[in-house]
């Protein structure tokens, strides 16, 4: 099955996240961020069940998304841009 599978530090399965149409995924600081349909979603990984939080709209023509601290970096038409969160 397609999706993101979450394991703890000992390799024990915690849960899976099956979200169709994800364009970009990042795992950092116990959070998963992903880009889908023009929005960036932020989902905590330290809970067994959680709902994603939609944090920003960028448009559907974005190639890649990367979160770093309170900055959102994204590439569009071959150019890298930054947005404060």
PDB file of N, CA and C in Angstrom:
ATOM      1  N   UNK A   1       0.835  -1.181   0.000  1.00  0.00           N
ATOM      2  CA  UNK A   1       0.000   0.000   0.000  1.00  0.00           C
ATOM      3  C   UNK A   1       0.877   1.241   0.000  1.00  0.00           C
ATOM      4  N   UNK A   2       0.469   2.227  -0.719  1.00  0.00           N
ATOM      5  CA  UNK A   2       1.200   3.484  -0.844  1.00  0.00           C
ATOM      6  C   UNK A   2       0.933   4.369   0.361  1.00  0.00           C
ATOM      7  N   UNK A   3       1.960   5.056   0.853  1.00  0.00           N
ATOM      8  CA  UNK A   3       1.774   5.971   1.977  1.00  0.00           C
ATOM      9  C   UNK A   3       3.038   6.136   2.775  1.00  0.00           C
ATOM     10  N   UNK A   4       2.918   6.771   3.930  1.00  0.00           N
ATOM     11  CA  UNK A   4       4.028   6.989   4.846  1.00  0.00           C
ATOM     12  C   UNK A   4       3.778   6.130   6.080  1.00  0.00           C
ATOM     13  N   UNK A   5       4.755   5.304   6.424  1.00  0.00           N
ATOM     14  CA  UNK A   5       4.644   4.429   7.592  1.00  0.00           C
ATOM     15  C   UNK A   5       5.521   4.984   8.700  1.00  0.00           C
ATOM     16  N   UNK A   6       4.988   5.091   9.908  1.00  0.00           N
ATOM     17  CA  UNK A   6       5.689   5.697  11.038  1.00  0.00           C
ATOM     18  C   UNK A   6       6.073   4.594  12.022  1.00  0.00           C
ATOM     19  N   UNK A   7       7.370   4.578  12.404  1.00  0.00           N
ATOM     20  CA  UNK A   7       7.898   3.616  13.355  1.00  0.00           C
ATOM     21  C   UNK A   7       8.566   4.373  14.494  1.00  0.00           C
ATOM     22  N   UNK A   8       8.646   3.759  15.672  1.00  0.00           N
ATOM     23  CA  UNK A   8       9.364   4.389  16.773  1.00  0.00           C
ATOM     24  C   UNK A   8      10.858   4.092  16.645  1.00  0.00           C
ATOM     25  N   UNK A   9      11.664   4.542  17.608  1.00  0.00           N
ATOM     26  CA  UNK A   9      13.116   4.371  17.550  1.00  0.00           C
ATOM     27  C   UNK A   9      13.554   2.915  17.596  1.00  0.00           C
ATOM     28  N   UNK A  10      12.671   2.029  18.044  1.00  0.00           N
ATOM     29  CA  UNK A  10      12.993   0.610  18.143  1.00  0.00           C
ATOM     30  C   UNK A  10      12.482  -0.191  16.951  1.00  0.00           C
ATOM     31  N   UNK A  11      11.888   0.494  15.992  1.00  0.00           N
ATOM     32  CA  UNK A  11      11.380  -0.171  14.799  1.00  0.00           C
ATOM     33  C   UNK A  11       9.980  -0.720  14.935  1.00  0.00           C
ATOM     34  N   UNK A  12       9.294  -0.366  16.006  1.00  0.00           N
ATOM     35  CA  UNK A  12       7.912  -0.818  16.188  1.00  0.00           C
ATOM     36  C   UNK A  12       6.971   0.056  15.367  1.00  0.00           C
ATOM     37  N   UNK A  13       6.075  -0.581  14.656  1.00  0.00           N
ATOM     38  CA  UNK A  13       5.106   0.139  13.825  1.00  0.00           C
ATOM     39  C   UNK A  13       4.156   0.942  14.711  1.00  0.00           C
ATOM     40  N   UNK A  14       3.994   2.228  14.396  1.00  0.00           N
ATOM     41  CA  UNK A  14       3.060   3.084  15.134  1.00  0.00           C
ATOM     42  C   UNK A  14       1.778   3.311  14.343  1.00  0.00           C
ATOM     43  N   UNK A  15       1.933   3.753  13.110  1.00  0.00           N
ATOM     44  CA  UNK A  15       0.755   4.017  12.284  1.00  0.00           C
ATOM     45  C   UNK A  15       1.187   4.287  10.854  1.00  0.00           C
ATOM     46  N   UNK A  16       0.233   4.376   9.982  1.00  0.00           N
ATOM     47  CA  UNK A  16       0.520   4.745   8.603  1.00  0.00           C
ATOM     48  C   UNK A  16      -0.351   5.926   8.218  1.00  0.00           C
ATOM     49  N   UNK A  17       0.110   6.653   7.259  1.00  0.00           N
ATOM     50  CA  UNK A  17      -0.615   7.811   6.752  1.00  0.00           C
ATOM     51  C   UNK A  17      -0.746   7.623   5.253  1.00  0.00           C
ATOM     52  N   UNK A  18      -1.946   7.362   4.811  1.00  0.00           N
ATOM     53  CA  UNK A  18      -2.189   7.174   3.387  1.00  0.00           C
ATOM     54  C   UNK A  18      -2.929   8.394   2.886  1.00  0.00           C
ATOM     55  N   UNK A  19      -2.203   9.258   2.215  1.00  0.00           N
ATOM     56  CA  UNK A  19      -2.776  10.469   1.634  1.00  0.00           C
ATOM     57  C   UNK A  19      -2.432  10.449   0.155  1.00  0.00           C
ATOM     58  N   UNK A  20      -3.429  10.373  -0.675  1.00  0.00           N
ATOM     59  CA  UNK A  20      -3.201  10.330  -2.122  1.00  0.00           C
ATOM     60  C   UNK A  20      -2.855  11.718  -2.648  1.00  0.00           C
ATOM     61  N   UNK A  21      -2.008  11.769  -3.651  1.00  0.00           N
ATOM     62  CA  UNK A  21      -1.677  13.013  -4.316  1.00  0.00           C
ATOM     63  C   UNK A  21      -0.629  13.861  -3.636  1.00  0.00           C
ATOM     64  N   UNK A  22       0.148  13.285  -2.707  1.00  0.00           N
ATOM     65  CA  UNK A  22       1.221  14.048  -2.054  1.00  0.00           C
ATOM     66  C   UNK A  22       2.317  14.314  -3.064  1.00  0.00           C
ATOM     67  N   UNK A  23       2.769  15.565  -3.148  1.00  0.00           N
ATOM     68  CA  UNK A  23       3.803  15.942  -4.087  1.00  0.00           C
ATOM     69  C   UNK A  23       5.180  16.020  -3.437  1.00  0.00           C
ATOM     70  N   UNK A  24       5.251  16.293  -2.160  1.00  0.00           N
ATOM     71  CA  UNK A  24       6.527  16.464  -1.469  1.00  0.00           C
ATOM     72  C   UNK A  24       6.313  16.127   0.001  1.00  0.00           C
ATOM     73  N   UNK A  25       7.253  15.369   0.610  1.00  0.00           N
ATOM     74  CA  UNK A  25       7.149  14.972   2.016  1.00  0.00           C
ATOM     75  C   UNK A  25       8.448  15.313   2.720  1.00  0.00           C
ATOM     76  N   UNK A  26       8.335  15.786   3.968  1.00  0.00           N
ATOM     77  CA  UNK A  26       9.500  16.069   4.799  1.00  0.00           C
ATOM     78  C   UNK A  26       9.207  15.586   6.217  1.00  0.00           C
ATOM     79  N   UNK A  27      10.165  14.883   6.820  1.00  0.00           N
ATOM     80  CA  UNK A  27      10.060  14.426   8.198  1.00  0.00           C
ATOM     81  C   UNK A  27      11.149  15.112   9.002  1.00  0.00           C
ATOM     82  N   UNK A  28      10.770  15.874  10.021  1.00  0.00           N
ATOM     83  CA  UNK A  28      11.741  16.578  10.868  1.00  0.00           C
ATOM     84  C   UNK A  28      11.070  16.992  12.163  1.00  0.00           C
ATOM     85  N   UNK A  29      11.822  16.951  13.252  1.00  0.00           N
ATOM     86  CA  UNK A  29      11.341  17.418  14.554  1.00  0.00           C
ATOM     87  C   UNK A  29      10.003  16.807  14.949  1.00  0.00           C
ATOM     88  N   UNK A  30       9.883  15.501  14.737  1.00  0.00           N
ATOM     89  CA  UNK A  30       8.665  14.760  15.087  1.00  0.00           C
ATOM     90  C   UNK A  30       7.413  15.279  14.396  1.00  0.00           C
ATOM     91  N   UNK A  31       7.622  15.833  13.207  1.00  0.00           N
ATOM     92  CA  UNK A  31       6.501  16.324  12.408  1.00  0.00           C
ATOM     93  C   UNK A  31       6.686  15.880  10.966  1.00  0.00           C
ATOM     94  N   UNK A  32       5.588  15.676  10.304  1.00  0.00           N
ATOM     95  CA  UNK A  32       5.621  15.404   8.879  1.00  0.00           C
ATOM     96  C   UNK A  32       4.954  16.578   8.185  1.00  0.00           C
ATOM     97  N   UNK A  33       5.622  17.116   7.208  1.00  0.00           N
ATOM     98  CA  UNK A  33       4.995  18.147   6.387  1.00  0.00           C
ATOM     99  C   UNK A  33       4.904  17.597   4.973  1.00  0.00           C
ATOM    100  N   UNK A  34       3.810  17.909   4.324  1.00  0.00           N
ATOM    101  CA  UNK A  34       3.657  17.468   2.949  1.00  0.00           C
ATOM    102  C   UNK A  34       2.894  18.513   2.158  1.00  0.00           C
ATOM    103  N   UNK A  35       3.098  18.452   0.855  1.00  0.00           N
ATOM    104  CA  UNK A  35       2.506  19.402  -0.064  1.00  0.00           C
ATOM    105  C   UNK A  35       1.500  18.656  -0.925  1.00  0.00           C
ATOM    106  N   UNK A  36       0.278  19.180  -0.950  1.00  0.00           N
ATOM    107  CA  UNK A  36      -0.779  18.538  -1.721  1.00  0.00           C
ATOM    108  C   UNK A  36      -1.775  19.586  -2.192  1.00  0.00           C
ATOM    109  N   UNK A  37      -2.059  19.586  -3.451  1.00  0.00           N
ATOM    110  CA  UNK A  37      -3.094  20.443  -4.049  1.00  0.00           C
ATOM    111  C   UNK A  37      -2.925  21.914  -3.688  1.00  0.00           C
ATOM    112  N   UNK A  38      -1.685  22.391  -3.682  1.00  0.00           N
ATOM    113  CA  UNK A  38      -1.440  23.803  -3.441  1.00  0.00           C
ATOM    114  C   UNK A  38      -1.334  24.208  -1.987  1.00  0.00           C
ATOM    115  N   UNK A  39      -1.454  23.271  -1.053  1.00  0.00           N
ATOM    116  CA  UNK A  39      -1.368  23.577   0.370  1.00  0.00           C
ATOM    117  C   UNK A  39      -0.261  22.779   1.033  1.00  0.00           C
ATOM    118  N   UNK A  40       0.355  23.360   2.047  1.00  0.00           N
ATOM    119  CA  UNK A  40       1.327  22.662   2.876  1.00  0.00           C
ATOM    120  C   UNK A  40       0.607  22.213   4.140  1.00  0.00           C
ATOM    121  N   UNK A  41       0.732  20.943   4.478  1.00  0.00           N
ATOM    122  CA  UNK A  41       0.108  20.370   5.665  1.00  0.00           C
ATOM    123  C   UNK A  41       1.191  19.996   6.667  1.00  0.00           C
ATOM    124  N   UNK A  42       0.934  20.220   7.932  1.00  0.00           N
ATOM    125  CA  UNK A  42       1.846  19.891   9.013  1.00  0.00           C
ATOM    126  C   UNK A  42       1.130  18.933   9.954  1.00  0.00           C
ATOM    127  N   UNK A  43       1.754  17.775  10.189  1.00  0.00           N
ATOM    128  CA  UNK A  43       1.114  16.751  11.012  1.00  0.00           C
ATOM    129  C   UNK A  43       2.097  16.230  12.048  1.00  0.00           C
ATOM    130  N   UNK A  44       1.769  16.325  13.343  1.00  0.00           N
ATOM    131  CA  UNK A  44       2.646  15.777  14.386  1.00  0.00           C
ATOM    132  C   UNK A  44       2.724  14.258  14.277  1.00  0.00           C
ATOM    133  N   UNK A  45       3.922  13.704  14.493  1.00  0.00           N
ATOM    134  CA  UNK A  45       4.093  12.257  14.414  1.00  0.00           C
ATOM    135  C   UNK A  45       4.108  11.594  15.787  1.00  0.00           C
ATOM    136  N   UNK A  46       4.108  12.376  16.853  1.00  0.00           N
ATOM    137  CA  UNK A  46       4.230  11.798  18.188  1.00  0.00           C
ATOM    138  C   UNK A  46       2.888  11.353  18.777  1.00  0.00           C
ATOM    139  N   UNK A  47       1.817  11.494  18.038  1.00  0.00           N
ATOM    140  CA  UNK A  47       0.526  10.998  18.487  1.00  0.00           C
ATOM    141  C   UNK A  47       0.086   9.875  17.556  1.00  0.00           C
ATOM    142  N   UNK A  48      -0.674   8.954  18.077  1.00  0.00           N
ATOM    143  CA  UNK A  48      -1.089   7.804  17.270  1.00  0.00           C
ATOM    144  C   UNK A  48      -2.059   8.224  16.168  1.00  0.00           C
ATOM    145  N   UNK A  49      -2.963   9.123  16.481  1.00  0.00           N
ATOM    146  CA  UNK A  49      -3.914   9.617  15.493  1.00  0.00           C
ATOM    147  C   UNK A  49      -3.865  11.135  15.505  1.00  0.00           C
ATOM    148  N   UNK A  50      -3.782  11.727  14.356  1.00  0.00           N
ATOM    149  CA  UNK A  50      -3.779  13.188  14.304  1.00  0.00           C
ATOM    150  C   UNK A  50      -4.360  13.646  12.975  1.00  0.00           C
ATOM    151  N   UNK A  51      -4.838  14.837  12.981  1.00  0.00           N
ATOM    152  CA  UNK A  51      -5.362  15.455  11.776  1.00  0.00           C
ATOM    153  C   UNK A  51      -4.337  16.461  11.264  1.00  0.00           C
ATOM    154  N   UNK A  52      -4.120  16.519   9.971  1.00  0.00           N
ATOM    155  CA  UNK A  52      -3.185  17.505   9.441  1.00  0.00           C
ATOM    156  C   UNK A  52      -3.696  18.933   9.610  1.00  0.00           C
ATOM    157  N   UNK A  53      -2.774  19.845   9.771  1.00  0.00           N
ATOM    158  CA  UNK A  53      -3.094  21.266   9.892  1.00  0.00           C
ATOM    159  C   UNK A  53      -2.657  21.939   8.597  1.00  0.00           C
ATOM    160  N   UNK A  54      -3.581  22.563   7.906  1.00  0.00           N
ATOM    161  CA  UNK A  54      -3.247  23.247   6.659  1.00  0.00           C
ATOM    162  C   UNK A  54      -2.638  24.593   7.018  1.00  0.00           C
ATOM    163  N   UNK A  55      -1.369  24.836   6.614  1.00  0.00           N
ATOM    164  CA  UNK A  55      -0.701  26.043   7.076  1.00  0.00           C
ATOM    165  C   UNK A  55      -0.513  27.130   6.029  1.00  0.00           C
ATOM    166  N   UNK A  56      -0.583  26.790   4.757  1.00  0.00           N
ATOM    167  CA  UNK A  56      -0.382  27.852   3.776  1.00  0.00           C
ATOM    168  C   UNK A  56      -0.832  27.402   2.391  1.00  0.00           C
ATOM    169  N   UNK A  57      -1.270  28.356   1.594  1.00  0.00           N
ATOM    170  CA  UNK A  57      -1.632  28.095   0.211  1.00  0.00           C
ATOM    171  C   UNK A  57      -0.570  28.694  -0.694  1.00  0.00           C
ATOM    172  N   UNK A  58      -0.054  27.880  -1.610  1.00  0.00           N
ATOM    173  CA  UNK A  58       1.003  28.351  -2.505  1.00  0.00           C
ATOM    174  C   UNK A  58       0.602  28.291  -3.969  1.00  0.00           C
ATOM    175  N   UNK A  59      -0.453  27.609  -4.290  1.00  0.00           N
ATOM    176  CA  UNK A  59      -0.826  27.397  -5.680  1.00  0.00           C
ATOM    177  C   UNK A  59      -0.409  26.004  -6.106  1.00  0.00           C
ATOM    178  N   UNK A  60      -0.972  25.538  -7.184  1.00  0.00           N
ATOM    179  CA  UNK A  60      -0.755  24.155  -7.594  1.00  0.00           C
ATOM    180  C   UNK A  60       0.466  23.943  -8.483  1.00  0.00           C
ATOM    181  N   UNK A  61       1.138  24.998  -8.889  1.00  0.00           N
ATOM    182  CA  UNK A  61       2.277  24.842  -9.805  1.00  0.00           C
ATOM    183  C   UNK A  61       3.632  24.845  -9.091  1.00  0.00           C
ATOM    184  N   UNK A  62       3.658  24.448  -7.819  1.00  0.00           N
ATOM    185  CA  UNK A  62       4.883  24.376  -7.027  1.00  0.00           C
ATOM    186  C   UNK A  62       5.537  23.020  -7.274  1.00  0.00           C
ATOM    187  N   UNK A  63       6.870  23.017  -7.419  1.00  0.00           N
ATOM    188  CA  UNK A  63       7.599  21.776  -7.664  1.00  0.00           C
ATOM    189  C   UNK A  63       7.999  21.066  -6.376  1.00  0.00           C
ATOM    190  N   UNK A  64       8.526  21.799  -5.395  1.00  0.00           N
ATOM    191  CA  UNK A  64       9.058  21.221  -4.174  1.00  0.00           C
ATOM    192  C   UNK A  64       8.848  22.173  -3.011  1.00  0.00           C
ATOM    193  N   UNK A  65       8.661  21.632  -1.797  1.00  0.00           N
ATOM    194  CA  UNK A  65       8.438  22.434  -0.593  1.00  0.00           C
ATOM    195  C   UNK A  65       9.360  21.927   0.503  1.00  0.00           C
ATOM    196  N   UNK A  66       9.938  22.868   1.288  1.00  0.00           N
ATOM    197  CA  UNK A  66      10.819  22.499   2.396  1.00  0.00           C
ATOM    198  C   UNK A  66      10.592  23.458   3.554  1.00  0.00           C
ATOM    199  N   UNK A  67      10.337  22.922   4.750  1.00  0.00           N
ATOM    200  CA  UNK A  67      10.161  23.735   5.945  1.00  0.00           C
ATOM    201  C   UNK A  67      11.438  23.728   6.764  1.00  0.00           C
ATOM    202  N   UNK A  68      11.851  24.892   7.242  1.00  0.00           N
ATOM    203  CA  UNK A  68      13.013  25.015   8.103  1.00  0.00           C
ATOM    204  C   UNK A  68      12.715  26.101   9.123  1.00  0.00           C
ATOM    205  N   UNK A  69      12.587  25.710  10.393  1.00  0.00           N
ATOM    206  CA  UNK A  69      12.193  26.616  11.479  1.00  0.00           C
ATOM    207  C   UNK A  69      10.883  27.289  11.112  1.00  0.00           C
ATOM    208  N   UNK A  70      10.887  28.601  11.033  1.00  0.00           N
ATOM    209  CA  UNK A  70       9.660  29.324  10.699  1.00  0.00           C
ATOM    210  C   UNK A  70       9.682  29.841   9.260  1.00  0.00           C
ATOM    211  N   UNK A  71      10.484  29.191   8.414  1.00  0.00           N
ATOM    212  CA  UNK A  71      10.591  29.579   7.013  1.00  0.00           C
ATOM    213  C   UNK A  71      10.063  28.456   6.119  1.00  0.00           C
ATOM    214  N   UNK A  72       9.360  28.825   5.082  1.00  0.00           N
ATOM    215  CA  UNK A  72       8.860  27.887   4.096  1.00  0.00           C
ATOM    216  C   UNK A  72       9.572  28.195   2.783  1.00  0.00           C
ATOM    217  N   UNK A  73      10.338  27.242   2.290  1.00  0.00           N
ATOM    218  CA  UNK A  73      11.041  27.385   1.021  1.00  0.00           C
ATOM    219  C   UNK A  73      10.314  26.552  -0.022  1.00  0.00           C
ATOM    220  N   UNK A  74      10.185  27.088  -1.219  1.00  0.00           N
ATOM    221  CA  UNK A  74       9.514  26.336  -2.275  1.00  0.00           C
ATOM    222  C   UNK A  74      10.103  26.711  -3.628  1.00  0.00           C
ATOM    223  N   UNK A  75      10.072  25.753  -4.542  1.00  0.00           N
ATOM    224  CA  UNK A  75      10.558  26.022  -5.893  1.00  0.00           C
ATOM    225  C   UNK A  75       9.375  26.065  -6.853  1.00  0.00           C
ATOM    226  N   UNK A  76       9.439  27.046  -7.709  1.00  0.00           N
ATOM    227  CA  UNK A  76       8.385  27.271  -8.694  1.00  0.00           C
ATOM    228  C   UNK A  76       9.049  27.748  -9.974  1.00  0.00           C
ATOM    229  N   UNK A  77       8.794  27.064 -11.057  1.00  0.00           N
ATOM    230  CA  UNK A  77       9.379  27.408 -12.360  1.00  0.00           C
ATOM    231  C   UNK A  77      10.896  27.505 -12.295  1.00  0.00           C
ATOM    232  N   UNK A  78      11.537  26.615 -11.512  1.00  0.00           N
ATOM    233  CA  UNK A  78      12.989  26.585 -11.426  1.00  0.00           C
ATOM    234  C   UNK A  78      13.598  27.627 -10.509  1.00  0.00           C
ATOM    235  N   UNK A  79      12.788  28.414  -9.817  1.00  0.00           N
ATOM    236  CA  UNK A  79      13.292  29.455  -8.907  1.00  0.00           C
ATOM    237  C   UNK A  79      12.925  29.108  -7.461  1.00  0.00           C
ATOM    238  N   UNK A  80      13.857  29.333  -6.543  1.00  0.00           N
ATOM    239  CA  UNK A  80      13.626  29.075  -5.130  1.00  0.00           C
ATOM    240  C   UNK A  80      13.114  30.345  -4.461  1.00  0.00           C
ATOM    241  N   UNK A  81      12.038  30.214  -3.692  1.00  0.00           N
ATOM    242  CA  UNK A  81      11.448  31.351  -2.978  1.00  0.00           C
ATOM    243  C   UNK A  81      11.304  31.006  -1.500  1.00  0.00           C
ATOM    244  N   UNK A  82      11.199  32.032  -0.672  1.00  0.00           N
ATOM    245  CA  UNK A  82      11.071  31.852   0.775  1.00  0.00           C
ATOM    246  C   UNK A  82       9.872  32.635   1.266  1.00  0.00           C
ATOM    247  N   UNK A  83       9.188  32.053   2.250  1.00  0.00           N
ATOM    248  CA  UNK A  83       8.017  32.714   2.837  1.00  0.00           C
ATOM    249  C   UNK A  83       8.076  32.516   4.351  1.00  0.00           C
ATOM    250  N   UNK A  84       7.847  33.583   5.109  1.00  0.00           N
ATOM    251  CA  UNK A  84       7.800  33.491   6.568  1.00  0.00           C
ATOM    252  C   UNK A  84       6.470  32.903   7.002  1.00  0.00           C
ATOM    253  N   UNK A  85       6.523  32.038   8.009  1.00  0.00           N
ATOM    254  CA  UNK A  85       5.288  31.446   8.521  1.00  0.00           C
ATOM    255  C   UNK A  85       4.793  32.192   9.738  1.00  0.00           C
TER     256      UNK A  85
END
